[in-house]
XYZ file of C-alpha atoms in Angstrom:
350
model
C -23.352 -2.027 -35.877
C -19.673 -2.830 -35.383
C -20.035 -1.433 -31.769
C -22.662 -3.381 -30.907
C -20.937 -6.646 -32.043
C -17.993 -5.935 -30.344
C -20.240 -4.973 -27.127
C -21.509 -9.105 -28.327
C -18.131 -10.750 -28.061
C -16.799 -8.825 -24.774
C -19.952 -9.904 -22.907
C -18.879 -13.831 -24.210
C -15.755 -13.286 -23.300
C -16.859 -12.194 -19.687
C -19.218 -14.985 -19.462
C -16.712 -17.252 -20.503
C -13.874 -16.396 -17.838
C -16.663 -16.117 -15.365
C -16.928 -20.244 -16.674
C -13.206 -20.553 -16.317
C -13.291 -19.311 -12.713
C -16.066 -21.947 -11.998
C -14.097 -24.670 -13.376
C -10.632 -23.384 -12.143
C -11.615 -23.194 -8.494
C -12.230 -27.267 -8.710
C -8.891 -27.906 -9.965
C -6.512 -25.063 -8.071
C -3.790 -25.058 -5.481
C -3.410 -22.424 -2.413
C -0.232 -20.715 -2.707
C 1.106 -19.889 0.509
C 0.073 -16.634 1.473
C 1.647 -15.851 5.039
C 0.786 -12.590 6.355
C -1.872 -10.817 3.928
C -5.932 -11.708 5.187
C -7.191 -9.236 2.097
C -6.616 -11.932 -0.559
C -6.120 -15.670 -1.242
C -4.099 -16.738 -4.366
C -4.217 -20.140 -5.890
C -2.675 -21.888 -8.855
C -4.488 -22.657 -11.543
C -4.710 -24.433 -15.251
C -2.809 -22.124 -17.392
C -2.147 -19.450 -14.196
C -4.075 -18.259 -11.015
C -7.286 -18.099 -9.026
C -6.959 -14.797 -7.304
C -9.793 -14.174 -4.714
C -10.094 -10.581 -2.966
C -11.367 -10.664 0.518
C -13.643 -8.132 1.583
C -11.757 -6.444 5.000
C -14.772 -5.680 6.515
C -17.129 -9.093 6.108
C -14.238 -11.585 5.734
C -16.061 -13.189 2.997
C -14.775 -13.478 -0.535
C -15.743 -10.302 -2.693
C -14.230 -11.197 -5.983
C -12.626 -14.313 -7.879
C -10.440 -13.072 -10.712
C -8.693 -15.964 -13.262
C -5.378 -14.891 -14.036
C -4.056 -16.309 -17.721
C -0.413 -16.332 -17.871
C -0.651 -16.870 -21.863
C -2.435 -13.682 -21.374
C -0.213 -10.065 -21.618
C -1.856 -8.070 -19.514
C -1.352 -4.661 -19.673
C -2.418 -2.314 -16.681
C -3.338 0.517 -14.784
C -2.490 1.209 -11.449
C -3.943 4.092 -9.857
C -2.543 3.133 -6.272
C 1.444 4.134 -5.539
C 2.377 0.929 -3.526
C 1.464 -1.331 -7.163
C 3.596 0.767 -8.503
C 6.498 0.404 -6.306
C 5.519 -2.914 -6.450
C 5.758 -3.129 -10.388
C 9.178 -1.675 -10.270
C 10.639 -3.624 -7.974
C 9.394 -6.747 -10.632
C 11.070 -4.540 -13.339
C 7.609 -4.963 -14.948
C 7.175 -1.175 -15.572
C 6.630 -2.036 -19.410
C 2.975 -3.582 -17.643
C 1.880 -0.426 -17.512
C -0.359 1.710 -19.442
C -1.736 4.554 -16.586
C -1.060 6.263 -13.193
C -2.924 8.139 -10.966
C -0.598 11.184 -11.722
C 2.613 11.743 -12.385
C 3.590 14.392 -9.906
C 3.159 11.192 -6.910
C 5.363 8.866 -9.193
C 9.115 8.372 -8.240
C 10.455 5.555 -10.330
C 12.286 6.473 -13.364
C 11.307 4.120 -15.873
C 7.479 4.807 -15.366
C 8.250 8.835 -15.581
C 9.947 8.334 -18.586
C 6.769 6.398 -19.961
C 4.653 8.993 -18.908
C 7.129 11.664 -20.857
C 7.104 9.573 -24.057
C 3.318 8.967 -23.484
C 3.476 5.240 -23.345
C 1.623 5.799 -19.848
C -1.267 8.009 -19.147
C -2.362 9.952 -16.275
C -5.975 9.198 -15.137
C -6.020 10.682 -11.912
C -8.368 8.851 -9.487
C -11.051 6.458 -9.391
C -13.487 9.022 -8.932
C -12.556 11.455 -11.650
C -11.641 9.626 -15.191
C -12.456 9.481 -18.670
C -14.070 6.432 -19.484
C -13.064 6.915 -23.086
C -9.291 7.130 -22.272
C -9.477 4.277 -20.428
C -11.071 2.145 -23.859
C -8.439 3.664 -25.825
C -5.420 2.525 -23.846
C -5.271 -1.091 -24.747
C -4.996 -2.125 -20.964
C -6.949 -5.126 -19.786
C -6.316 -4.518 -15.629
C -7.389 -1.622 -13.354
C -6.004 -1.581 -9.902
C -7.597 0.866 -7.706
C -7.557 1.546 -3.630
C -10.969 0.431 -2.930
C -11.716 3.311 -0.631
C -14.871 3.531 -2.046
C -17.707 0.621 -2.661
C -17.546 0.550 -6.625
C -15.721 1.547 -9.224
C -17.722 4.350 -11.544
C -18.734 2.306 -14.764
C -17.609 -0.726 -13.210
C -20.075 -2.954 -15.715
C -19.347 -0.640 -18.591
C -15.514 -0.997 -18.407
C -16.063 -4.451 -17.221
C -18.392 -5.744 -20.308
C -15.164 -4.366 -22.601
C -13.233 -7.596 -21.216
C -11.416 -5.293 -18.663
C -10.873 -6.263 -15.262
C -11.172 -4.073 -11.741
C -8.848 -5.199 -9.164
C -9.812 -3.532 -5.528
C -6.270 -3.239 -3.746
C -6.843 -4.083 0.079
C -2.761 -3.517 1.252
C -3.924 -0.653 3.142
C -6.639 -2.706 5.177
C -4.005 -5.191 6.318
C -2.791 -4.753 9.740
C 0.721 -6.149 9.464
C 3.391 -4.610 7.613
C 4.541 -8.295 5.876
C 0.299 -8.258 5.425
C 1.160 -5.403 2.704
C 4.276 -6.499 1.117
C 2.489 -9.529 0.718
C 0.285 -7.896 -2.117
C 3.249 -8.042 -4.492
C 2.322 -11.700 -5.749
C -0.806 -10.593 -7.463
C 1.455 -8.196 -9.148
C 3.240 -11.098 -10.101
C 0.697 -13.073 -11.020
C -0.168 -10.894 -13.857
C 3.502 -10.013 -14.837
C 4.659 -13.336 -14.922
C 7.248 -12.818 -12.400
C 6.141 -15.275 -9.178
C 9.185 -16.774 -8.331
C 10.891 -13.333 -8.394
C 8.003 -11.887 -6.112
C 8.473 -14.894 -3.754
C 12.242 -14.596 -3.777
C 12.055 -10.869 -2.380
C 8.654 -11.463 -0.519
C 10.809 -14.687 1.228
C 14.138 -11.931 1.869
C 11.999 -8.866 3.214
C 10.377 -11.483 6.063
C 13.524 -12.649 6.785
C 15.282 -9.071 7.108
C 11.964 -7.987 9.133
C 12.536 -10.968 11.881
C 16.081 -10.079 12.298
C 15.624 -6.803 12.371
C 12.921 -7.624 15.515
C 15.813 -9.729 17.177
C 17.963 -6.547 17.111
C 15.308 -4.093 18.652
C 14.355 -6.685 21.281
C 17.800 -6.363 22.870
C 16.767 -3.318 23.813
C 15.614 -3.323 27.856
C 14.079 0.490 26.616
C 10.460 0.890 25.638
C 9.845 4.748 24.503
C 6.989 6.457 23.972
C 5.812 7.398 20.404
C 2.873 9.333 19.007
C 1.904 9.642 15.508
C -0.455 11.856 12.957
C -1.463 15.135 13.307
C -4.563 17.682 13.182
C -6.566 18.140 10.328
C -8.687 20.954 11.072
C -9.969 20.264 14.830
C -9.377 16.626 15.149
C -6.378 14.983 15.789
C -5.774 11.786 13.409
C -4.098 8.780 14.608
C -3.430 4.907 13.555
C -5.927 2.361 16.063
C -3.710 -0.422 17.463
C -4.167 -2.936 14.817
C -3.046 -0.251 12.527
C 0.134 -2.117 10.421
C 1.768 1.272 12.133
C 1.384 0.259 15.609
C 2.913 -3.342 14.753
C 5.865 -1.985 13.100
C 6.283 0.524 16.596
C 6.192 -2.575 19.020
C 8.385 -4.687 16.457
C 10.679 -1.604 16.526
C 10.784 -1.704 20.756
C 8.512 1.166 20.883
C 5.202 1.418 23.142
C 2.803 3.175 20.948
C 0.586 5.229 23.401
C -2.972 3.959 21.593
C -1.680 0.432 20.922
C -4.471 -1.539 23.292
C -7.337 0.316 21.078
C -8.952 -2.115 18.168
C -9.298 -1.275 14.981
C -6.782 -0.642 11.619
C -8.978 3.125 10.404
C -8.073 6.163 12.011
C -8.415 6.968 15.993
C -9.785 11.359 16.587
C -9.388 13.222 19.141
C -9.031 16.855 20.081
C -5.971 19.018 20.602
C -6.746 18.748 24.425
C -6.864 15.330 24.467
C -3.828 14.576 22.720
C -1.721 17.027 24.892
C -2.873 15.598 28.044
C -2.636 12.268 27.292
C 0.759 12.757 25.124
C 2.278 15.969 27.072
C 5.271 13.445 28.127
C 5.622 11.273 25.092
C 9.313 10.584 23.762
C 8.785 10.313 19.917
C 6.430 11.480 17.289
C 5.865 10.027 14.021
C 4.577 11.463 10.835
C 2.878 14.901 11.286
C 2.760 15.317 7.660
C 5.002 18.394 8.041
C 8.774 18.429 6.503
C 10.515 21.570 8.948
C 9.744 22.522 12.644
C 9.151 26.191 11.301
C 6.296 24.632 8.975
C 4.721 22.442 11.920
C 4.595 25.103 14.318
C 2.467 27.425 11.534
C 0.524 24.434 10.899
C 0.090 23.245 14.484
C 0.898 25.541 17.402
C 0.034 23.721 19.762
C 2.944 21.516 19.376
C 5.085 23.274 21.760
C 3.680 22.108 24.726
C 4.163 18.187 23.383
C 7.797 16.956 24.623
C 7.817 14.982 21.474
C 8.157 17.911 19.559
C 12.102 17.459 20.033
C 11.983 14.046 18.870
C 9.683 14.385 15.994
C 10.380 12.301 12.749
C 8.262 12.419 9.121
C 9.084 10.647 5.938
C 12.125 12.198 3.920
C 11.805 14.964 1.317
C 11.219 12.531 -1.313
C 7.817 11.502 -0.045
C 7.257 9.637 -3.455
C 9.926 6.631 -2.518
C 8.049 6.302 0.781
C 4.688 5.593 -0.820
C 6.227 3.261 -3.723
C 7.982 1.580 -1.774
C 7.377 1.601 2.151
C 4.569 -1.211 1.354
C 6.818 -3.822 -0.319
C 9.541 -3.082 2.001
C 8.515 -3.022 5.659
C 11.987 -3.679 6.563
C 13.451 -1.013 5.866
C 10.682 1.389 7.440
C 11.436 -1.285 11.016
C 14.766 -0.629 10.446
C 14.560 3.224 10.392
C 11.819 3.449 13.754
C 14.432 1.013 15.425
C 17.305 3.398 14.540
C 15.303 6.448 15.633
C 13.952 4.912 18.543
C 17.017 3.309 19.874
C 20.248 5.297 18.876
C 22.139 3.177 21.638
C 21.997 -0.134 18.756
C 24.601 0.535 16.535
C 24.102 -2.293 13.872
C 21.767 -0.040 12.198
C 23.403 2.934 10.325
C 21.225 5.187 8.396
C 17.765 6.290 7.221
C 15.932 4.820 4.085
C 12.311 6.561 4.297
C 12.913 8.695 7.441
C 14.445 11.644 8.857
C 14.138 14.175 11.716
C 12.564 17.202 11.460
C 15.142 20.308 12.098
């Protein structure tokens, strides 16, 4: 009996924000969203209208009223929210993670030690009843697939699914972008347009620098997974960070932001000659060659450059800080400017 009242008042209170998003949409104000086409966020009575744009139809997908009297309290089973949440200093947000092994900041593997913050692994393999008994009220998830299993269930408990589009956008400020609707539910706007505002800025500088450059190199990414070659299409967020980093990514006139396939033979003889290549997955030479053998006859395979050891940092925080991933292909590419110093995600493979 008590579960079926309580089933009662979460369907009100469902039906009631759906009634709050109907009258909030009258009454809200765009906030300036620059670069990101995978969500629109306005202000509202009391918060924020935020509406997630499906990357495929263009249309809207989902509305989502955001109560900052509200504390929400959330899982995040995507890596770049969670870089995102740290670099808010929000981490206290959070009640779950995908897993702990893919988590580098400190504060949310301490929560996880002192079981403040569960592991729930992915969308596709959870426990519903783990997810009741956490106490959070947001799910962020990839959106890879078309639903999220016992979306209505979880949803009729007053908990809301958030699908997380940064990986659809095709422009690296597109992605960093995505930390406002973190900050829309942490209460921390003005801090998320403050470093938002400092990263664009660093980014366009950054572009100045690498256009001084009269040299164009060639540069190849991805790598085979069984018998197909996998490779960013040119409106891949990867091919606009090469050509902002005065690169000429070899597939940069194909369309598209999913993955490009080819064979090994294909990729040789189109890429046999090709300066630089960019994340084969691989962290040594020695391991690349057992993986891939063919890579000796690619010239690149001097030149070849994957995230650092700590591959954890790269996927917390490459999203939110596109800068610093332009400013390490600028420093690979073109050794010559001397402005730039070091690697922050990057390094070459020996």
């Amino acid at each position: 009996m008590h579960r079926f009242l309580y089933l009662i008042f979460a369907l009100q209170v469902v039906s009631c924000s759906n009634s709050n998003e109907k009258e909030q949409t009258k009454h809200s104000k765009p906030l300036e969203i620059k670069y990101a086409e995978n969500f629109n966020l306005s202000v509202a009575t009391d918060g924020y209208l935020l509406e997630i744009i499906d990357p495929n139809t263009k249309s809207i997908e989902r509305q989502y009223t955001i109560d900052t009297n509200v504390n929400y309290k959330i899982i995040s089973l995507t890596s770049t929210l969670n870089g995102m949440i740290s670099i808010l200093d929000v981490q206290e947000t959070l009640k779950g993670v995908s897993d702990k092994d893919y988590v580098f900041d400190n504060k949310i593997k301490q929560g996880i030690e002192n079981g403040i913050i569960q592991e729930y692994g992915d969308e596709s393999n959870f426990s519903l009843e783990k997810i009741i008994a956490s106490g959070a009220n947001v799910i962020f998830y990839s959106g890879f697939g078309n639903s999220f299993p016992y979306q209505e269930k979880i949803e009729a408990m007053g908990i809301t699914i958030i699908p997380v589009y940064d990986w659809r956008e095709n422009h690296p400020l597109g992605k960093a972008e995505w930390i406002k609707v973190i900050a829309a539910y942490t209460n921390k706007m003005n801090r998320s347009i403050e470093f938002f505002d400092a990263t664009k800025l660093h980014y366009e500088k950054l572009m100045q620098i690498a256009a001084s450059s009269k040299n164009k190199p060639s540069v190849l990414s991805g790598n085979l997974i069984g018998d197909i070659w996998y490779t960013p299409a040119g409106d891949a967020y990867i091919s606009k960070l090469i050509k902002d980093a005065g690169g000429n990514y070899i597939y940069a006139n194909t369309k598209g932001t999913v993955s490009l396939e080819f064979s090994i033979e294909e990729i040789i003889q189109t890429n046999k000659e090709t300066a630089f290549w960019l994340n084969p997955g691989i962290s040594s030479k020695k391991k690349l060659m057992q993986f891939n053998p063919h890579s000796k006859y690619l010239n690149s395979f001097n030149n070849c450059y994957c995230y650092s050891s700590n591959m954890n940092y790269y996927w917390e925080r490459s999203a939110a800080e596109p800068n610093l991933v332009l400013s390490d292909l600028i420093h690979l590419l073109h050794p010559e400017i001397k402005e730039i110093k070091k690697f922050y995600f990057y390094k070459k493979l020996d």
